[in-house]
Amino acid sequence: MLVSAKDMLQKAKAGKYAVGQFNINNLEWTKAILLTAQEMNSPVILGVSEGAGKYMAGYKTVVGMVNGMIEELGITVPVALHLDHGSYEACYKCIEAGFSSVMFDGSHYPIDENVAKTTELVKVCNEKGLSLEAEVGAIGGEEDGVIGTGECADPDECKMIADLGVTMLAAGIGNIHGKYPANWKGLSFETLDAVQQKTGDMPLVLHGGTGIPEDMIKKAISLGVAKINVNTECQLSFAAATRAYIEAGKDLSGKGFDPRKILAPGFEAIKATVKEKMELFGSVNKA
Ligand code: 13P
């Protein structure tokens, strides 16, 4: 059964570790992440972007697939199914479809509008028992070939949003999605510390988990990060394993046309990446 991310994040916060959010794109990724979470006895959050939801034939399909896998694979660790960077409208669609958690990314709205829309969603999510992630201070990434270096959130704005009763808060601290540019200055621990001071024991979320040095990850967790999002690293490991398999010509020989065989190395690569992250984040044996 899917659960809200609330309990797992409060436990992570108290135990000074972080729960990984791994984004899913297809059946193989989902199965690899769920099986690894079970093997590692770790709680896990499956992230679904709006684009990935569309690719997987809609949110209802995703809910059906994930619930089916939890039952058929005998997954007993806590699993939250979470909309990643959702618009206001997408949040309602996912709530309706059976997600157990949503992120409303109102960071591009003026703060008053972010507050108004987040307030509405806090009400709905509380009524239905879902967890809600809000965002303050845009988390950049590559746009038109230019990689931004990552904005820092205003700690007072973070407090305004946290006080609305959200479950977790993503605050920009110089982190970005995708690969980090060579001139990246690193995470702003000063901002992270200031945000946590203002927001009490609010679990903080670190987006852009790919490519952040291990010591920075550990320091971020020690300063209040309880959820870390990883997407690009799984994409890179999946693509590299699939490419190597195809370049070796194995898909062209014998039963090699079998899609199950072509995708098998990528499946194993995702498992290895997820395992490594769970160990780094400290969530192993915390289910
Ligand atoms: P990366 O793609 O950089 O791992 O970031 C993932 C993320 O933050 C999803 O919201």
mmCIF file of C-alpha atoms and ligand atoms in Angstrom:
data_model
loop_
_atom_site.group_PDB
_atom_site.id
_atom_site.type_symbol
_atom_site.label_atom_id
_atom_site.label_comp_id
_atom_site.label_asym_id
_atom_site.label_seq_id
_atom_site.Cartn_x
_atom_site.Cartn_y
_atom_site.Cartn_z
ATOM 1 C CA MET A 1 0.000 0.000 0.000
ATOM 2 C CA LEU A 2 1.242 3.477 -0.813
ATOM 3 C CA VAL A 3 1.888 5.768 2.151
ATOM 4 C CA SER A 4 2.273 9.510 2.573
ATOM 5 C CA ALA A 5 5.886 10.661 2.920
ATOM 6 C CA LYS A 6 5.155 12.371 6.245
ATOM 7 C CA ASP A 7 6.146 9.614 8.672
ATOM 8 C CA MET A 8 9.224 8.537 6.771
ATOM 9 C CA LEU A 9 10.514 12.099 6.588
ATOM 10 C CA GLN A 10 9.876 12.856 10.231
ATOM 11 C CA LYS A 11 11.769 9.681 11.167
ATOM 12 C CA ALA A 12 14.588 10.622 8.780
ATOM 13 C CA LYS A 13 14.787 14.055 10.312
ATOM 14 C CA ALA A 14 14.956 12.658 13.834
ATOM 15 C CA GLY A 15 17.498 9.981 12.811
ATOM 16 C CA LYS A 16 19.687 12.381 10.774
ATOM 17 C CA TYR A 17 19.451 10.572 7.452
ATOM 18 C CA ALA A 18 17.621 11.292 4.204
ATOM 19 C CA VAL A 19 15.071 9.348 2.174
ATOM 20 C CA GLY A 20 15.821 9.180 -1.544
ATOM 21 C CA GLN A 21 13.326 10.281 -4.145
ATOM 22 C CA PHE A 22 14.097 8.406 -7.348
ATOM 23 C CA ASN A 23 12.246 9.495 -10.458
ATOM 24 C CA ILE A 24 10.559 6.811 -12.544
ATOM 25 C CA ASN A 25 10.134 6.744 -16.302
ATOM 26 C CA ASN A 26 8.977 3.263 -17.146
ATOM 27 C CA LEU A 27 8.244 -0.196 -15.771
ATOM 28 C CA GLU A 28 11.898 -1.250 -15.562
ATOM 29 C CA TRP A 29 12.938 1.777 -13.487
ATOM 30 C CA THR A 30 9.989 1.361 -11.159
ATOM 31 C CA LYS A 31 10.657 -2.334 -10.597
ATOM 32 C CA ALA A 32 14.399 -1.754 -10.105
ATOM 33 C CA ILE A 33 13.807 0.969 -7.490
ATOM 34 C CA LEU A 34 11.125 -0.947 -5.588
ATOM 35 C CA LEU A 35 13.181 -4.160 -5.471
ATOM 36 C CA THR A 36 16.274 -2.269 -4.298
ATOM 37 C CA ALA A 37 14.321 -0.495 -1.558
ATOM 38 C CA GLN A 38 13.038 -3.861 -0.374
ATOM 39 C CA GLU A 39 16.516 -5.444 -0.493
ATOM 40 C CA MET A 40 18.007 -2.511 1.412
ATOM 41 C CA ASN A 41 15.076 -2.388 3.821
ATOM 42 C CA SER A 42 14.798 1.323 3.066
ATOM 43 C CA PRO A 43 11.831 3.670 2.738
ATOM 44 C CA VAL A 44 11.573 5.158 -0.755
ATOM 45 C CA ILE A 45 9.814 7.908 -2.665
ATOM 46 C CA LEU A 46 9.011 7.373 -6.344
ATOM 47 C CA GLY A 47 9.033 10.720 -8.165
ATOM 48 C CA VAL A 48 6.922 11.282 -11.263
ATOM 49 C CA SER A 49 7.366 14.447 -13.316
ATOM 50 C CA GLU A 50 4.462 15.693 -15.411
ATOM 51 C CA GLY A 51 6.361 14.655 -18.547
ATOM 52 C CA ALA A 52 7.064 11.171 -17.207
ATOM 53 C CA GLY A 53 3.418 10.826 -16.173
ATOM 54 C CA LYS A 54 2.338 11.649 -19.700
ATOM 55 C CA TYR A 55 4.919 9.244 -21.152
ATOM 56 C CA MET A 56 3.675 6.415 -18.929
ATOM 57 C CA ALA A 57 0.134 6.899 -20.279
ATOM 58 C CA GLY A 58 -1.199 9.086 -17.484
ATOM 59 C CA TYR A 59 -1.266 9.250 -13.684
ATOM 60 C CA LYS A 60 -3.890 6.532 -13.315
ATOM 61 C CA THR A 61 -1.696 4.113 -15.256
ATOM 62 C CA VAL A 62 1.230 4.973 -12.973
ATOM 63 C CA VAL A 63 -0.852 4.400 -9.839
ATOM 64 C CA GLY A 64 -2.086 1.057 -11.209
ATOM 65 C CA MET A 65 1.435 -0.063 -12.121
ATOM 66 C CA VAL A 66 2.989 0.935 -8.796
ATOM 67 C CA ASN A 67 0.201 -0.529 -6.661
ATOM 68 C CA GLY A 68 0.303 -3.729 -8.707
ATOM 69 C CA MET A 69 4.062 -4.054 -8.246
ATOM 70 C CA ILE A 70 3.906 -3.418 -4.523
ATOM 71 C CA GLU A 71 1.481 -6.302 -4.216
ATOM 72 C CA GLU A 72 2.952 -8.724 -6.744
ATOM 73 C CA LEU A 73 6.588 -8.179 -5.758
ATOM 74 C CA GLY A 74 5.777 -8.367 -2.052
ATOM 75 C CA ILE A 75 7.134 -4.899 -1.257
ATOM 76 C CA THR A 76 6.671 -4.199 2.448
ATOM 77 C CA VAL A 77 8.930 -1.144 2.950
ATOM 78 C CA PRO A 78 7.178 2.266 2.992
ATOM 79 C CA VAL A 79 6.668 3.608 -0.551
ATOM 80 C CA ALA A 80 5.318 7.062 -1.405
ATOM 81 C CA LEU A 81 4.235 7.910 -4.954
ATOM 82 C CA HIS A 82 5.007 11.584 -5.407
ATOM 83 C CA LEU A 83 4.336 14.134 -8.152
ATOM 84 C CA ASP A 84 7.607 15.964 -8.862
ATOM 85 C CA HIS A 85 7.475 19.721 -9.656
ATOM 86 C CA GLY A 86 3.748 19.703 -10.259
ATOM 87 C CA SER A 87 1.649 22.584 -11.485
ATOM 88 C CA TYR A 88 -1.430 23.470 -9.425
ATOM 89 C CA GLU A 89 -3.655 21.572 -11.904
ATOM 90 C CA ALA A 90 -1.397 18.492 -11.996
ATOM 91 C CA CYS A 91 -1.531 18.274 -8.181
ATOM 92 C CA TYR A 92 -5.310 17.887 -8.315
ATOM 93 C CA LYS A 93 -5.062 15.290 -11.097
ATOM 94 C CA CYS A 94 -2.581 13.213 -9.055
ATOM 95 C CA ILE A 95 -4.645 13.496 -5.864
ATOM 96 C CA GLU A 96 -7.618 12.232 -7.854
ATOM 97 C CA ALA A 97 -5.604 9.420 -9.480
ATOM 98 C CA GLY A 98 -4.397 7.983 -6.159
ATOM 99 C CA PHE A 99 -0.896 9.410 -5.592
ATOM 100 C CA SER A 100 0.113 9.490 -1.918
ATOM 101 C CA SER A 101 2.187 12.677 -2.140
ATOM 102 C CA VAL A 102 2.472 15.747 -4.366
ATOM 103 C CA MET A 103 4.870 18.602 -4.921
ATOM 104 C CA PHE A 104 3.406 21.947 -5.849
ATOM 105 C CA ASP A 105 6.133 23.982 -7.484
ATOM 106 C CA GLY A 106 4.878 27.526 -7.030
ATOM 107 C CA SER A 107 8.394 28.973 -7.025
ATOM 108 C CA HIS A 108 7.845 30.819 -10.312
ATOM 109 C CA TYR A 109 4.790 32.658 -8.943
ATOM 110 C CA PRO A 110 5.055 35.875 -6.910
ATOM 111 C CA ILE A 111 5.297 34.794 -3.245
ATOM 112 C CA ASP A 112 1.684 35.878 -2.487
ATOM 113 C CA GLU A 113 0.328 33.620 -5.210
ATOM 114 C CA ASN A 114 2.601 30.757 -4.136
ATOM 115 C CA VAL A 115 1.195 31.205 -0.597
ATOM 116 C CA ALA A 116 -2.439 31.285 -1.802
ATOM 117 C CA LYS A 117 -2.165 28.187 -3.966
ATOM 118 C CA THR A 118 -0.096 26.260 -1.399
ATOM 119 C CA THR A 119 -2.702 27.129 1.273
ATOM 120 C CA GLU A 120 -5.449 25.544 -0.844
ATOM 121 C CA LEU A 121 -3.394 22.416 -1.433
ATOM 122 C CA VAL A 122 -2.482 22.054 2.270
ATOM 123 C CA LYS A 123 -6.211 21.877 2.985
ATOM 124 C CA VAL A 124 -6.944 19.267 0.327
ATOM 125 C CA CYS A 125 -3.887 17.130 1.133
ATOM 126 C CA ASN A 126 -4.671 17.171 4.861
ATOM 127 C CA GLU A 127 -8.238 16.051 4.206
ATOM 128 C CA LYS A 128 -7.035 13.163 2.063
ATOM 129 C CA GLY A 129 -3.945 12.185 4.079
ATOM 130 C CA LEU A 130 -1.373 13.049 1.415
ATOM 131 C CA SER A 131 1.997 14.691 2.002
ATOM 132 C CA LEU A 132 2.724 17.984 0.264
ATOM 133 C CA GLU A 133 6.052 19.454 -0.813
ATOM 134 C CA ALA A 134 6.329 23.168 -1.574
ATOM 135 C CA GLU A 135 9.150 25.097 -3.205
ATOM 136 C CA VAL A 136 10.690 28.494 -2.587
ATOM 137 C CA GLY A 137 13.500 29.965 -4.704
ATOM 138 C CA ALA A 138 13.740 28.351 -8.109
ATOM 139 C CA ILE A 139 16.018 25.343 -8.548
ATOM 140 C CA GLY A 140 17.711 25.913 -11.869
ATOM 141 C CA GLY A 141 19.195 23.640 -14.462
ATOM 142 C CA GLU A 142 19.975 23.682 -18.115
ATOM 143 C CA GLU A 143 17.925 26.063 -20.209
ATOM 144 C CA ASP A 144 18.718 26.707 -23.862
ATOM 145 C CA GLY A 145 22.079 25.074 -23.416
ATOM 146 C CA VAL A 146 23.082 27.394 -20.572
ATOM 147 C CA ILE A 147 23.456 25.849 -17.129
ATOM 148 C CA GLY A 148 22.489 28.233 -14.318
ATOM 149 C CA THR A 149 24.468 28.110 -11.097
ATOM 150 C CA GLY A 150 21.421 27.827 -8.797
ATOM 151 C CA GLU A 151 19.503 30.458 -6.827
ATOM 152 C CA CYS A 152 19.258 30.759 -3.074
ATOM 153 C CA ALA A 153 15.858 31.000 -1.396
ATOM 154 C CA ASP A 154 14.879 33.841 0.939
ATOM 155 C CA PRO A 155 14.635 32.280 4.446
ATOM 156 C CA ASP A 156 11.713 34.595 5.386
ATOM 157 C CA GLU A 157 9.731 33.422 2.352
ATOM 158 C CA CYS A 158 10.562 29.839 3.334
ATOM 159 C CA LYS A 159 9.077 30.480 6.772
ATOM 160 C CA MET A 160 5.895 31.913 5.205
ATOM 161 C CA ILE A 161 5.400 28.741 3.169
ATOM 162 C CA ALA A 162 6.472 26.345 5.948
ATOM 163 C CA ASP A 163 3.990 27.967 8.354
ATOM 164 C CA LEU A 164 1.128 26.999 6.023
ATOM 165 C CA GLY A 165 1.553 23.403 7.176
ATOM 166 C CA VAL A 166 3.299 21.740 4.253
ATOM 167 C CA THR A 167 5.000 18.399 4.954
ATOM 168 C CA MET A 168 8.363 19.252 3.416
ATOM 169 C CA LEU A 169 10.036 22.214 1.821
ATOM 170 C CA ALA A 170 12.362 22.484 -1.166
ATOM 171 C CA ALA A 171 14.484 25.604 -0.835
ATOM 172 C CA GLY A 172 17.043 26.604 -3.428
ATOM 173 C CA ILE A 173 20.532 26.556 -1.888
ATOM 174 C CA GLY A 174 22.589 26.773 -5.063
ATOM 175 C CA ASN A 175 21.504 23.288 -6.205
ATOM 176 C CA ILE A 176 20.427 22.638 -9.782
ATOM 177 C CA HIS A 177 18.957 19.792 -11.799
ATOM 178 C CA GLY A 178 21.198 17.833 -14.119
ATOM 179 C CA LYS A 179 24.967 18.114 -14.251
ATOM 180 C CA TYR A 180 26.719 20.872 -12.309
ATOM 181 C CA PRO A 181 28.759 23.359 -14.362
ATOM 182 C CA ALA A 182 32.533 23.535 -13.891
ATOM 183 C CA ASN A 183 32.225 26.968 -12.238
ATOM 184 C CA TRP A 184 29.596 25.820 -9.684
ATOM 185 C CA LYS A 185 30.266 27.322 -6.266
ATOM 186 C CA GLY A 186 28.801 24.430 -4.264
ATOM 187 C CA LEU A 187 25.804 24.349 -1.938
ATOM 188 C CA SER A 188 25.149 27.389 0.228
ATOM 189 C CA PHE A 189 25.184 25.910 3.731
ATOM 190 C CA GLU A 190 24.671 29.398 5.085
ATOM 191 C CA THR A 191 21.307 29.568 3.302
ATOM 192 C CA LEU A 192 20.404 26.020 4.357
ATOM 193 C CA ASP A 193 21.180 26.810 7.979
ATOM 194 C CA ALA A 194 19.212 30.084 7.860
ATOM 195 C CA VAL A 195 16.206 28.346 6.243
ATOM 196 C CA GLN A 196 16.195 25.619 8.895
ATOM 197 C CA GLN A 197 16.539 28.161 11.729
ATOM 198 C CA LYS A 198 13.436 29.948 10.447
ATOM 199 C CA THR A 199 11.406 26.800 9.726
ATOM 200 C CA GLY A 200 11.997 24.843 12.964
ATOM 201 C CA ASP A 201 11.964 21.120 12.326
ATOM 202 C CA MET A 202 10.519 21.250 8.802
ATOM 203 C CA PRO A 203 12.040 18.417 6.701
ATOM 204 C CA LEU A 204 14.015 20.114 3.899
ATOM 205 C CA VAL A 205 14.341 18.711 0.397
ATOM 206 C CA LEU A 206 17.479 18.785 -1.714
ATOM 207 C CA HIS A 207 16.729 18.682 -5.432
ATOM 208 C CA GLY A 208 19.390 18.057 -8.050
ATOM 209 C CA GLY A 209 20.972 15.166 -6.126
ATOM 210 C CA THR A 210 23.085 14.114 -9.128
ATOM 211 C CA GLY A 211 26.710 15.192 -8.984
ATOM 212 C CA ILE A 212 26.809 16.753 -5.510
ATOM 213 C CA PRO A 213 30.023 15.650 -3.754
ATOM 214 C CA GLU A 214 29.485 13.153 -0.921
ATOM 215 C CA ASP A 215 30.801 15.440 1.804
ATOM 216 C CA MET A 216 28.283 18.136 0.781
ATOM 217 C CA ILE A 217 25.446 15.574 0.836
ATOM 218 C CA LYS A 218 26.416 14.528 4.359
ATOM 219 C CA LYS A 219 26.714 18.101 5.564
ATOM 220 C CA ALA A 220 23.319 18.975 4.029
ATOM 221 C CA ILE A 221 21.742 16.035 5.901
ATOM 222 C CA SER A 222 23.378 17.163 9.156
ATOM 223 C CA LEU A 223 21.830 20.629 8.642
ATOM 224 C CA GLY A 224 18.260 19.391 8.111
ATOM 225 C CA VAL A 225 17.844 17.841 4.656
ATOM 226 C CA ALA A 226 15.592 14.771 4.985
ATOM 227 C CA LYS A 227 14.767 14.048 1.322
ATOM 228 C CA ILE A 228 17.130 14.025 -1.643
ATOM 229 C CA ASN A 229 15.972 13.819 -5.253
ATOM 230 C CA VAL A 230 17.902 11.844 -7.850
ATOM 231 C CA ASN A 231 16.986 11.592 -11.500
ATOM 232 C CA THR A 232 19.844 12.365 -13.896
ATOM 233 C CA GLU A 233 22.204 9.847 -12.288
ATOM 234 C CA CYS A 234 19.745 7.015 -12.949
ATOM 235 C CA GLN A 235 19.305 8.274 -16.515
ATOM 236 C CA LEU A 236 23.069 8.294 -17.051
ATOM 237 C CA SER A 237 23.648 4.822 -15.623
ATOM 238 C CA PHE A 238 20.663 3.361 -17.498
ATOM 239 C CA ALA A 239 21.766 4.931 -20.789
ATOM 240 C CA ALA A 240 25.406 3.866 -20.406
ATOM 241 C CA ALA A 241 24.493 0.247 -19.640
ATOM 242 C CA THR A 242 21.989 0.059 -22.504
ATOM 243 C CA ARG A 243 24.423 1.672 -24.944
ATOM 244 C CA ALA A 244 27.227 -0.718 -23.976
ATOM 245 C CA TYR A 245 24.937 -3.700 -24.467
ATOM 246 C CA ILE A 246 23.756 -2.539 -27.888
ATOM 247 C CA GLU A 247 27.224 -1.502 -29.051
ATOM 248 C CA ALA A 248 28.481 -4.965 -28.145
ATOM 249 C CA GLY A 249 26.000 -6.192 -30.756
ATOM 250 C CA LYS A 250 24.336 -8.507 -28.316
ATOM 251 C CA ASP A 251 20.830 -7.344 -29.155
ATOM 252 C CA LEU A 252 21.311 -8.513 -32.726
ATOM 253 C CA SER A 253 22.266 -12.073 -32.008
ATOM 254 C CA GLY A 254 20.077 -15.044 -31.253
ATOM 255 C CA LYS A 255 17.243 -14.147 -28.908
ATOM 256 C CA GLY A 256 18.825 -10.730 -28.431
ATOM 257 C CA PHE A 257 15.839 -8.999 -29.988
ATOM 258 C CA ASP A 258 14.025 -9.713 -26.767
ATOM 259 C CA PRO A 259 13.261 -6.300 -25.194
ATOM 260 C CA ARG A 260 13.535 -7.898 -21.765
ATOM 261 C CA LYS A 261 17.154 -8.749 -22.532
ATOM 262 C CA ILE A 262 17.982 -5.380 -24.076
ATOM 263 C CA LEU A 263 16.720 -3.558 -20.999
ATOM 264 C CA ALA A 264 18.231 -5.963 -18.459
ATOM 265 C CA PRO A 265 21.660 -4.250 -18.137
ATOM 266 C CA GLY A 266 19.967 -0.845 -17.646
ATOM 267 C CA PHE A 267 17.717 -2.369 -15.007
ATOM 268 C CA GLU A 268 20.765 -3.673 -13.109
ATOM 269 C CA ALA A 269 22.484 -0.293 -13.493
ATOM 270 C CA ILE A 270 19.536 1.514 -11.878
ATOM 271 C CA LYS A 271 19.563 -0.977 -9.017
ATOM 272 C CA ALA A 272 23.263 -0.299 -8.419
ATOM 273 C CA THR A 273 22.775 3.494 -8.517
ATOM 274 C CA VAL A 274 19.829 3.388 -6.114
ATOM 275 C CA LYS A 275 21.708 1.097 -3.709
ATOM 276 C CA GLU A 276 24.707 3.431 -3.677
ATOM 277 C CA LYS A 277 22.492 6.452 -2.972
ATOM 278 C CA MET A 278 20.554 4.723 -0.192
ATOM 279 C CA GLU A 279 23.863 3.863 1.480
ATOM 280 C CA LEU A 280 25.108 7.443 1.126
ATOM 281 C CA PHE A 281 21.850 8.954 2.385
ATOM 282 C CA GLY A 282 21.810 6.581 5.380
ATOM 283 C CA SER A 283 18.330 5.167 4.755
ATOM 284 C CA VAL A 284 19.377 1.477 4.722
ATOM 285 C CA ASN A 285 17.544 -0.597 7.366
ATOM 286 C CA LYS A 286 15.344 2.379 8.258
ATOM 287 C CA ALA A 287 12.097 0.935 6.851
HETATM 288 P P1 13P B 1 18.837 15.464 -10.796
HETATM 289 O O1 13P B 1 18.231 15.174 -12.149
HETATM 290 O O2 13P B 1 19.887 16.503 -10.872
HETATM 291 O O3 13P B 1 19.279 14.226 -10.112
HETATM 292 O O4 13P B 1 17.660 16.113 -9.925
HETATM 293 C C1 13P B 1 16.486 15.391 -9.699
HETATM 294 C C2 13P B 1 15.439 16.242 -9.084
HETATM 295 O O5 13P B 1 15.710 17.141 -8.322
HETATM 296 C C3 13P B 1 14.052 15.943 -9.420
HETATM 297 O O6 13P B 1 13.176 16.853 -8.862
#
